[in-house]
Every structure is written in C-alpha cells, then in structure tokens.
XYZ file of C-alpha atoms in Angstrom:
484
model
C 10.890 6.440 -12.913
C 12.579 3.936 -14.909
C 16.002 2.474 -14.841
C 16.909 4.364 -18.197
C 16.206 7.545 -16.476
C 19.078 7.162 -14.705
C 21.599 6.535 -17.339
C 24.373 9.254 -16.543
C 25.884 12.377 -17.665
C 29.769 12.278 -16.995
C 30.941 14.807 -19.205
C 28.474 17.205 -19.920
C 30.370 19.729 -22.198
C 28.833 19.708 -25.795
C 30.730 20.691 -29.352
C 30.180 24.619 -28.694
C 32.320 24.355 -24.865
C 34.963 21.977 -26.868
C 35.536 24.464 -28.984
C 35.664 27.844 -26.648
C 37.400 26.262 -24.623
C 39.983 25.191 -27.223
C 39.954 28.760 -28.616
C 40.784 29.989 -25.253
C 44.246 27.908 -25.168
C 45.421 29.163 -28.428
C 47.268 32.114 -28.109
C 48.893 30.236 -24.265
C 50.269 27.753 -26.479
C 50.360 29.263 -29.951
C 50.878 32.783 -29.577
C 52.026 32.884 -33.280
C 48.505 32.211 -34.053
C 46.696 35.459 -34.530
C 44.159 34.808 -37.396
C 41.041 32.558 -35.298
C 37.980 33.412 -37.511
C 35.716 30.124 -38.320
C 37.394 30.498 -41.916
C 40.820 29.993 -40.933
C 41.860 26.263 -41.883
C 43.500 25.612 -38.433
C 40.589 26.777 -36.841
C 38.374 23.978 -39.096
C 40.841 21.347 -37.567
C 39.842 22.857 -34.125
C 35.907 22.729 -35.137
C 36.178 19.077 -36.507
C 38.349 18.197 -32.977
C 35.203 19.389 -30.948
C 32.488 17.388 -32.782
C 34.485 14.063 -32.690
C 35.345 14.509 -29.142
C 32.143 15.296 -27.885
C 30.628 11.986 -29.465
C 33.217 10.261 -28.053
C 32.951 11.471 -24.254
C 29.217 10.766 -24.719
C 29.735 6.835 -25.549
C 32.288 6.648 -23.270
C 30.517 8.663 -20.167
C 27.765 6.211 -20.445
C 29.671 2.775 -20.991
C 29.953 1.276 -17.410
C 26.577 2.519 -15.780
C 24.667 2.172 -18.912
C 25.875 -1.598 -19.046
C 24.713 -1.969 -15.294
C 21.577 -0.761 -16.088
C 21.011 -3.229 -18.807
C 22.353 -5.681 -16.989
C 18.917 -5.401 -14.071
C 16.970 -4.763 -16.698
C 17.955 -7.789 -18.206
C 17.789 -9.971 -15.019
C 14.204 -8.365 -14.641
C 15.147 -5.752 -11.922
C 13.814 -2.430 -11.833
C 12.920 0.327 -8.916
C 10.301 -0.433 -6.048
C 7.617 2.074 -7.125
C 5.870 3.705 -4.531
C 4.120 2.325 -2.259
C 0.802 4.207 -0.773
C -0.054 4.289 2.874
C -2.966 2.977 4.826
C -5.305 4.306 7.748
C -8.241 3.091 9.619
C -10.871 5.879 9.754
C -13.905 6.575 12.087
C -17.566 7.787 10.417
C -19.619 8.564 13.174
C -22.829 8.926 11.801
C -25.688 11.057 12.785
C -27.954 9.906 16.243
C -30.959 11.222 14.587
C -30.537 9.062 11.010
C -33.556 7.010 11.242
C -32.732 4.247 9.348
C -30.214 2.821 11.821
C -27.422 2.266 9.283
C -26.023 3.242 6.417
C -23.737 1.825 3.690
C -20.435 3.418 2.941
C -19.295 1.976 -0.080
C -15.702 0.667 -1.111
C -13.607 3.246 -3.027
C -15.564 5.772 -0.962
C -12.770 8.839 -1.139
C -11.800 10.600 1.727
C -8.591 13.412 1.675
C -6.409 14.751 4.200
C -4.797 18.462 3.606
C -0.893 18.297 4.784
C 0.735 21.743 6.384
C 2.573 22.962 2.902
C 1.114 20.982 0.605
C -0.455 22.221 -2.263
C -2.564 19.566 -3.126
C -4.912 17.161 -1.023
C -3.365 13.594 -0.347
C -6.787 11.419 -1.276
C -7.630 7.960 0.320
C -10.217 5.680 -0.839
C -11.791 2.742 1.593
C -10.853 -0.278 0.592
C -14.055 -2.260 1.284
C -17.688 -1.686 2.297
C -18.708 -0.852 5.661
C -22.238 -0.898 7.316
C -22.054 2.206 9.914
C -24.352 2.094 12.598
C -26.351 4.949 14.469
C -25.731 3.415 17.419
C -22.905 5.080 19.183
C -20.275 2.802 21.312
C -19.789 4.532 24.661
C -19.229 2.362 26.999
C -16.937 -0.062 27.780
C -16.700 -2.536 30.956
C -14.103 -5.284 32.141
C -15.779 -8.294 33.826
C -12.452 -9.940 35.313
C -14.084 -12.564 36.808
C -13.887 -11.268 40.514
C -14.707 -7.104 39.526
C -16.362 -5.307 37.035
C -13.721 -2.320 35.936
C -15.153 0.594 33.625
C -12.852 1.571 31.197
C -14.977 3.951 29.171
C -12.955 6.587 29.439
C -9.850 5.216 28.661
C -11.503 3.666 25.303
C -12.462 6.962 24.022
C -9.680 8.842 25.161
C -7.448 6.256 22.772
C -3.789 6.759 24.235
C -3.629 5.460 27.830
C -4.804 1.754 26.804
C -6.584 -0.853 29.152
C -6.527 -4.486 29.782
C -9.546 -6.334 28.154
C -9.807 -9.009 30.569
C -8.314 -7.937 33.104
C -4.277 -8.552 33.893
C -4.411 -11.960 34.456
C -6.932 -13.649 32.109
C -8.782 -16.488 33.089
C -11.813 -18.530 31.158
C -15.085 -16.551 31.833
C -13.142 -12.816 32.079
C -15.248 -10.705 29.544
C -15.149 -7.485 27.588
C -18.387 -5.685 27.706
C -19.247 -2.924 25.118
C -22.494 -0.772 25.553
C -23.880 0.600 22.608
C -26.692 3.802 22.822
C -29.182 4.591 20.515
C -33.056 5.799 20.261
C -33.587 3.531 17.398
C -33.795 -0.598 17.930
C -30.767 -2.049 16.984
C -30.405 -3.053 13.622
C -29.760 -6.259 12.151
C -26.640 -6.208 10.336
C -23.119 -7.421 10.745
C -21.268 -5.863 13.294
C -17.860 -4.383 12.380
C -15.391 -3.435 15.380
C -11.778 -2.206 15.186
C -9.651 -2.889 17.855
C -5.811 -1.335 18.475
C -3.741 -3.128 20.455
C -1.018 -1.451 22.616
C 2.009 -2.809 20.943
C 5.273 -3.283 23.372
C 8.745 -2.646 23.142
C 10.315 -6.109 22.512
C 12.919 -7.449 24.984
C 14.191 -9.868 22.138
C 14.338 -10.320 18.254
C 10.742 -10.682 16.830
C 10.972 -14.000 15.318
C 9.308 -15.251 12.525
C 8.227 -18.996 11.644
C 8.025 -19.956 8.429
C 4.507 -21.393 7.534
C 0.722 -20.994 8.345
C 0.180 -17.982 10.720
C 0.112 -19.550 14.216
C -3.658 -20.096 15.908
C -5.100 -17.627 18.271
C -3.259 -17.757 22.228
C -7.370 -18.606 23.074
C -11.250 -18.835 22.221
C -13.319 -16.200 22.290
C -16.797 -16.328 21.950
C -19.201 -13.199 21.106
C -22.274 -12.841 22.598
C -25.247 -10.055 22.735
C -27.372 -9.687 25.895
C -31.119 -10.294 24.559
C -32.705 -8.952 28.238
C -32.912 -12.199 29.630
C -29.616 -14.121 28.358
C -26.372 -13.716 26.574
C -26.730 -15.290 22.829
C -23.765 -16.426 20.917
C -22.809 -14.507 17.944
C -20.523 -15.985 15.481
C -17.244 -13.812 14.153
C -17.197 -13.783 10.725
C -13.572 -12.319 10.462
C -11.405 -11.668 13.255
C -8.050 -9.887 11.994
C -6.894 -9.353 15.538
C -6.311 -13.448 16.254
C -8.370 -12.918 19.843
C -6.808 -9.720 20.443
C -3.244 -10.714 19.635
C -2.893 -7.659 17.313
C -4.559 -5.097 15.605
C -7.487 -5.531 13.325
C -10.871 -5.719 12.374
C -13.503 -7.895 14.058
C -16.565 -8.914 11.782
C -19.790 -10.327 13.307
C -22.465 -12.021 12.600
C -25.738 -9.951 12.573
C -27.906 -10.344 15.930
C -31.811 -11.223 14.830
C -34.079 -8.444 14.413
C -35.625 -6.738 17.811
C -33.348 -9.413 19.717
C -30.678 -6.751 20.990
C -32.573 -5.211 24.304
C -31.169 -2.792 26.145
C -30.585 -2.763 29.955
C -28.590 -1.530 32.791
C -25.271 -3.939 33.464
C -22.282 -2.727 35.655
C -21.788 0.449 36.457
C -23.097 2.051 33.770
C -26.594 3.858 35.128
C -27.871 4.105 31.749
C -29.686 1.047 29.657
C -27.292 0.331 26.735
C -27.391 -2.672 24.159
C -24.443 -4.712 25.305
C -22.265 -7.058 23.726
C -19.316 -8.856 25.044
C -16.091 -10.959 23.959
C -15.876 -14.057 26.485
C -12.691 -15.881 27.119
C -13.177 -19.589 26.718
C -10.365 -21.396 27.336
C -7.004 -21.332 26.733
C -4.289 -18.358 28.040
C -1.907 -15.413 27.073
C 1.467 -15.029 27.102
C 1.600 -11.772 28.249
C -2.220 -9.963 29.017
C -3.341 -7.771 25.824
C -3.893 -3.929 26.314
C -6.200 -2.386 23.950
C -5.886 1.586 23.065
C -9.409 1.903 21.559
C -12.337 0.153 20.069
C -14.782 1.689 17.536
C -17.349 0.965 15.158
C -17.691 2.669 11.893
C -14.126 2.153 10.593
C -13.263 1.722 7.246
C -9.602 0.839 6.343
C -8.343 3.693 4.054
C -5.672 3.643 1.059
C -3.976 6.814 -0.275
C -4.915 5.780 -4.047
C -7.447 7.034 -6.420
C -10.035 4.480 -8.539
C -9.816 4.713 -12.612
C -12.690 3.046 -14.720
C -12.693 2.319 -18.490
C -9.707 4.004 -19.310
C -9.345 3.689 -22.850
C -5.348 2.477 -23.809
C -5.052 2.200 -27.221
C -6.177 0.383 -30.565
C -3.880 -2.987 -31.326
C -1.663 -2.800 -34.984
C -1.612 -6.593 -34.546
C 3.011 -6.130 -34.295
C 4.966 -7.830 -31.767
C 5.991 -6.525 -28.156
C 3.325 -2.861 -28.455
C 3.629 -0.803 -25.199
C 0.669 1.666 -24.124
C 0.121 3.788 -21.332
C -1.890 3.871 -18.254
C -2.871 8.155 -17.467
C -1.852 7.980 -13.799
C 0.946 6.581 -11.883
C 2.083 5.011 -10.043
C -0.784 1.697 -10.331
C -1.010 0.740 -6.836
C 0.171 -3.420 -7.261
C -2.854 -5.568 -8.587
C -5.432 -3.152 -9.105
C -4.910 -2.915 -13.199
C -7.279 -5.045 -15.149
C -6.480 -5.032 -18.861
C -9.654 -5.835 -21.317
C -8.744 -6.554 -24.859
C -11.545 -7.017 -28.199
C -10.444 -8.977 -30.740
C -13.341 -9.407 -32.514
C -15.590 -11.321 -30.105
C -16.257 -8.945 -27.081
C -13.625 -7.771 -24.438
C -11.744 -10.541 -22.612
C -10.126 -9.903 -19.513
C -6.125 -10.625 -19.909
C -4.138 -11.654 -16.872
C -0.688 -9.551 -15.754
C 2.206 -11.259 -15.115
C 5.697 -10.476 -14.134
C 7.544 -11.370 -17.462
C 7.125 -13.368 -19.982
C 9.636 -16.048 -19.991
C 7.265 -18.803 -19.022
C 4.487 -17.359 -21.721
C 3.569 -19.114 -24.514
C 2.173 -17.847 -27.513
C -1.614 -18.434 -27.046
C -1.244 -16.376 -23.654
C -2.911 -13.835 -22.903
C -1.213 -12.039 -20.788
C 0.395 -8.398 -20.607
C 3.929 -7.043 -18.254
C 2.982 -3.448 -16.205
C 5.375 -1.334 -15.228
C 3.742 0.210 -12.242
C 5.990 3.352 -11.888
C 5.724 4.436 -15.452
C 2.267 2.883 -16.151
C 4.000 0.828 -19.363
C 1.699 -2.196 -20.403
C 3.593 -4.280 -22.787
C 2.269 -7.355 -24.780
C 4.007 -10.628 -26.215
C 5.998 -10.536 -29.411
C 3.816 -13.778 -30.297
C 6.740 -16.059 -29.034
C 6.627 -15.374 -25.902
C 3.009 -14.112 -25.084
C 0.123 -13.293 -27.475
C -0.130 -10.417 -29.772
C -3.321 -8.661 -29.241
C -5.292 -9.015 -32.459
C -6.337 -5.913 -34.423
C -10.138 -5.111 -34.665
C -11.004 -2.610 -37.390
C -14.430 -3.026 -36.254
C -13.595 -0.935 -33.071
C -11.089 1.873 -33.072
C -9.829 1.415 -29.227
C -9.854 -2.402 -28.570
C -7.364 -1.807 -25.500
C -9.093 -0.574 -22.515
C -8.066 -0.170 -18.501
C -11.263 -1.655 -17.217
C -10.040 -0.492 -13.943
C -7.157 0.534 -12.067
C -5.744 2.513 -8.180
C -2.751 4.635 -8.503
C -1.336 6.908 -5.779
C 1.207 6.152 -3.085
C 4.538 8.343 -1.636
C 5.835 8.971 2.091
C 3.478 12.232 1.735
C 0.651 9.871 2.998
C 1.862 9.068 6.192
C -0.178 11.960 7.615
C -0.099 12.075 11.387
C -3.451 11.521 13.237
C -7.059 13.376 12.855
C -5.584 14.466 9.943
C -8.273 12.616 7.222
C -10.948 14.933 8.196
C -12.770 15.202 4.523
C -15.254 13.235 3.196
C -15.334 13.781 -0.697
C -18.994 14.200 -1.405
C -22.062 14.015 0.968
C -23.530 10.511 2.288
C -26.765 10.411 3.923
C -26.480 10.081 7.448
C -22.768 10.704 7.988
C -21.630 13.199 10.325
C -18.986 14.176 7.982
C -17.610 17.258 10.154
C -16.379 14.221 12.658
C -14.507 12.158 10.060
C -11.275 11.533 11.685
C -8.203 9.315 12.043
C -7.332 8.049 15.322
C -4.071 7.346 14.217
C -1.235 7.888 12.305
C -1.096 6.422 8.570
C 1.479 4.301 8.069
C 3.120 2.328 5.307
C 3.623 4.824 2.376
C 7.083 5.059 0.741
C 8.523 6.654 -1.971
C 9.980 5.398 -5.093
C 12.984 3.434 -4.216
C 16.147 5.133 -5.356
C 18.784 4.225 -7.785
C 21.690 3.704 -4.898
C 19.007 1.340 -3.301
C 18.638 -1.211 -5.881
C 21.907 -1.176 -6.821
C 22.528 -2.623 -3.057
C 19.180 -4.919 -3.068
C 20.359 -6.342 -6.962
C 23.791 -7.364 -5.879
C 21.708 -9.049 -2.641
C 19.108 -10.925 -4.932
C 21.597 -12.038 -7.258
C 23.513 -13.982 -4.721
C 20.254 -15.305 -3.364
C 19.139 -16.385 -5.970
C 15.877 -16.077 -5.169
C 16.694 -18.840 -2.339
C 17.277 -18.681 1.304
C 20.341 -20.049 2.316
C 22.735 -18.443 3.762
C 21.923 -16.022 6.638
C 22.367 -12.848 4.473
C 19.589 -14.715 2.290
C 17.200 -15.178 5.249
C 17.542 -11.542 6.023
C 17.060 -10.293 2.492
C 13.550 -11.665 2.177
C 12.789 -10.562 5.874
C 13.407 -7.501 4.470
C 11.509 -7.455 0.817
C 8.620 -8.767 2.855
C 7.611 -5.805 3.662
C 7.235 -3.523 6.714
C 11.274 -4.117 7.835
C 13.684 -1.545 8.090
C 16.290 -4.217 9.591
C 16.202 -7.782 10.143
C 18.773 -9.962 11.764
C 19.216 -14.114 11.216
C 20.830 -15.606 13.937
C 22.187 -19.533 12.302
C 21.419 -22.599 14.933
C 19.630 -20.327 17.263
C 16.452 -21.720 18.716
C 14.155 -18.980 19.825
C-alpha cells in the first residue's frame, strides 16, 4: 500500500445526499413551499447548492492529511512493507540413498499449511545445502574429568544441555557420532546449532562497531581410527557457540572418517568433535539441538525474466513488478538499449543521480520501478529493435506475520528430490521475523522521530530510534553516561 492510499474521506456525502437531504428540510423551514419537482426554479437553486458544496467538502476533507502525506512523500518516507519470516528446516534424507549426499539447491520451495488458511504460506531456502545420509545420533560431553551422553536431550530439542560441560575449561569437548552403512563422504560439513537463550538480568547492550570476537577457540576435529585430525570451519555463525547459527566445515579427505566405539556409545559411529582451546565464557552455553541437513528458509517466492515493459524514451516512466511485496534486494532490473541487456543498479532516490546513471527507485510494497527524468537519473533508451527492452531478470516477493508458523509446521517439500525423506521435512522451531505492512498511525509516529534525528544519533531519543529501525526491537532504552 502506498501513502496515497490513505488520503481520507471526511465527508463522504455526494451531490444526490446534498440534495435529499436538503429536500427533506423544506417544508420544516418553508412550509409555504409546496411545488418541489426538479423543474421548479427554487428547487434548481437547491440542485446547483448540492454540486458546489460537495466539491467543496471534497477539497476541504482532504486539505490537512493530504498535505501530510505529501509532505513524507516528499522527505522520501513511505510505509515499511512487509517483511517475510525465516526458519531453519531439517531434510533428513533416506539411510538407504547410496550416493551418500545429495544437493538441495537454493530457492528450493518448501510450504507450510496454517489452521484457516486458505492458501499455503511458501518458503524457499536461501542457499545450497549438501545433506548427508549419515544420520547424527549421538551426542557426548567430554568435560575434561567425565564423559556425559546427552543424546537424548539433543534429539528431544527442548530440555537443552551444556556443551562442555558447566564450567568450561581448555581441552572440554563436544563429541557428535554420526551412523551410516555408507563411508563417509567427502564434502563440507554443515551443522546448526540452537542455543538456549536466557532471560536477561540487565539491558542488552549494544556497542557500536565490528561484532566483538568469539569468548574462545574452538578447534574441529574428526577421529580418523587412530587420531583426531583438525578440520578447519569455514563459517561459524554461532561465534563458538555464543548464539545461534550455522557451522560450516571443511570437508574431511576421502575414506579418512573411520568409525569406532568412543564413550558410552556401544555402537561404532564416525565422530567428530568441537575442542575448547583456550580462552573462557562468561556464563557456560546450553545448546537445545544440533542437526545436519538444515537449510535456512524464507517465506518468499523466486521470479525469473519477468518481462516489465518496452521504454518510450520520456522522463520519470514507472512499470510494474507482477507480485508484491519484493522481498528488499532481490529485484534485478535488465534494460536493452540497443547493445544487449545491462544490468541497472536500484537505489533509494535519486537526488545524488546524475544523468548518465543508470539506476532505477522500487517501491517494494506496490512493486513501482521508476526511472530518471534525465536530470536526475538516466532515461532508459527506446529500442524499436525489441518490443520489451525492460525485463525483471529476477526477483523474491512474499512476507506478512502469516509466516510466523509455529514449529513442525513446514512439513512440504514442493516437488520430489532424490534421496530426501520428504514425509520427515520439519521445523524444529518456530519461524520468526515476519511482519506485516507497517500501518499509517505507525509512520506517522516513526516520521515525526526521523525528522528530529535527522538521520543522526544524538540525543537519547535518537539512539533509541535506530535501535529500533535496526531491526528485531520491539523496545529499546538509552541510558546517557551509563557505562555498562
């Protein structure tokens, strides 16, 4: 929805009311007046009263909010579209899938069906994922002084555990056993953790800057039957289990994963382990659940090669995306102007454009992509040699509090995949993160906030405005001179 959608309707009566109404009143106030067909003179004054006054109580009804509204739009404010929700989802695969892996690829779609709804709510992975066959099942503390199995608190996901034990010292260890009839492949290992987040005491505070370093060093290793070898994390999202997030490592050389019997697990598993190094926690981390096969999910839906429009070569042209809303940087605009399609870059507005840029504005709630009057941005140049020379190479639209779907509920995998068990598709937990389109009583609070800002921080109202837009905040609080 656009600002202008919300211009308002004070006075709703139209000419026809104005005039009933006025006929109505006649014979209260004028009881002399009998004669009140259309052709009576008076009754023309009457008729001509009831068209001038309804113009007038439409310009009027509209004069303060409509100048509001001009004003945002002016000062480049507009509603928060909708934002979609995210989810981290399991894909077990199938024990007997010979190949030992598979490759779910990103925009893979996936759909959850909410109580009521009518429609599914669809989710789409947001990057490649190499499952693996072999099955994580077991799951071991090494504190140092006991081993502790934690198996089934791991897969039972809500009582949490301690992953190195509750008072971490260098050389406690996480062991996970992985089973499988096949040898373990050699690919890159992708693990999400949850950590058990805790009720704060205090304010969460923020510090401005570079994300602060992991609390310690962790090193991954894989037992080969004779040694533990090092494996290096590629990614580690969880900053050494500090958070939740997706650990990426390296892949272990071919036939050198072995399994054996370690702990008290009875059966032989491959094992690989997370070894504290140095350094300490604040507080020991509890984990809810570690799995493999977990793909981070996004309620929004992939568009290719949509086809916009063909330039007239005029100043400031506006086309149209199908679908909205466009989930924030996911449009990419191609234009022909003779010599092949060139990509063209989005940009907020175009007040710092010049007129050799190529660049376009999107409105992501109505799906409104506006060039340059050639002043301020370029004016796509017509092609007669090709009737649609404005195309969508791609684009993701979706988003709405309707995806924050509680837990096991994305349970549909939209079109087969060899060797995914696709009856076990689940969600641990809860998505999280989708909002609706913000509404108009909302940005008239958040414009009168940003406009004293200034787009600065300053003042401790400032400081808690951008807490807020960051993103994730339903309430922040600055406290001036206070050190943490």
């Amino acid at each position: 929805m656009a600002l202008r959608d919300q211009y308002p309707v004070i006075d709703d009566r139209r000419y026809a009311d104005l005039v009933a109404e006025a006929r109505t009143r006649i014979p209260r106030y004028t009881p002399e007046w009998t004669d009140l067909n259309e052709n009576e003179p008076g009754m023309a004054i009457v008729e001509l009263f009831g068209w001038m006054t309804e113009l007038l109580t439409y310009r009027l009804g509209k004069v303060p909010k409509l100048n509001y509204l001009k004003f945002l739009e002016l000062v480049g404010i507009e509603l928060t579209p909708a934002a979609p929700a995210a989810a981290e989802v399991v894909l077990p695969m199938l024990p007997t899938f010979a190949a030992g892996y598979t490759i779910v690829p990103a925009r893979t779609q996936l759909s959850a069906q909410p109580a009521g709804a009518d429609a599914p709510v669809v989710f789409e992975t947001e990057r490649a994922l190499i499952a693996l066959v072999a099955q994580l099942d077991a799951v071991q503390i090494d504190t140092g002084f006991e081993v502790l199995d934690a198996s089934a608190a791991n897969a039972a996901a809500d009582v949490g555990f301690r992953p190195f034990g509750s008072n971490p010292r260098p050389g406690a260890a996480l062991m996970l056993g992985f089973d499988s009839a096949f040898a373990f492949p050699a690919v890159t290992i992708d693990l999400m953790i949850w950590i058990q987040s805790r009720a704060a005491r205090g304010p969460l505070v923020a510090r401005a800057g570079d994300a602060p370093p992991p609390p310690v060093t962790l090193q991954w290793e894989f037992w080969d039957g004779k040694d533990w070898r090092a494996l290096d994390a590629q990614r580690d999202d969880t900053a050494a289990f500090s958070r939740s997030g997706h650990v990426v490592l390296s892949a272990p050389p071919a036939n050198a994963f072995v399994r054996t019997v370690r702990g008290k697990i009875a059966a032989p598993r491959y094992w690989l382990r997370a070894r504290l190094v140095d350094g300490a926690y604040q507080t020991a981390p509890e984990v809810l659940a570690v799995r493999t096969n977990t793909a981070t999910v996004r309620q929004a839906q992939s568009v290719d090669a949509e086809i916009l429009g063909r330039s007239s070569g005029r100043p400031d042209q506006v086309f149209a995306v199908a679908n909205v809303p466009v989930v924030a940087g996911s449009l990419v605009v191609d234009v022909d102007e003779g010599e092949g399609f060139a990509a063209w870059n989005e940009v907020a507005d175009f007040y710092a454009a010049g007129p050799d840029d190529t660049v376009y504005v999107l409105n992501r709630t109505t799906g409104e992509v506006r060039f340059g009057n050639g002043r301020q941005g370029r004016i796509p140049v017509a092609n007669p040699a090709r009737p649609s020379n404005i195309v969508a190479r791609r684009y993701r639209f979706g988003g709405g509090a309707a995806g924050n779907i509680g837990a096991n509920a994305i349970d549909t995998l939209r079109g087969g995949m060899a060797g995914i068990d696709a009856g076990r598709v689940r969600n641990p937990f809860p998505a999280f993160g989708g909002a609706d389109e913000e509404s108009f009583d909302a940005v008239t609070r958040r414009a009168a906030a940003t406009l004293r800002s200034n787009e600065r921080a300053v003042t401790v109202g400032d400081f808690e405005l951008h807490a807020i837009a960051a993103g994730g905040i339903a309430r922040a609080k600055a406290l001036p001179l206070h050190h943490p």
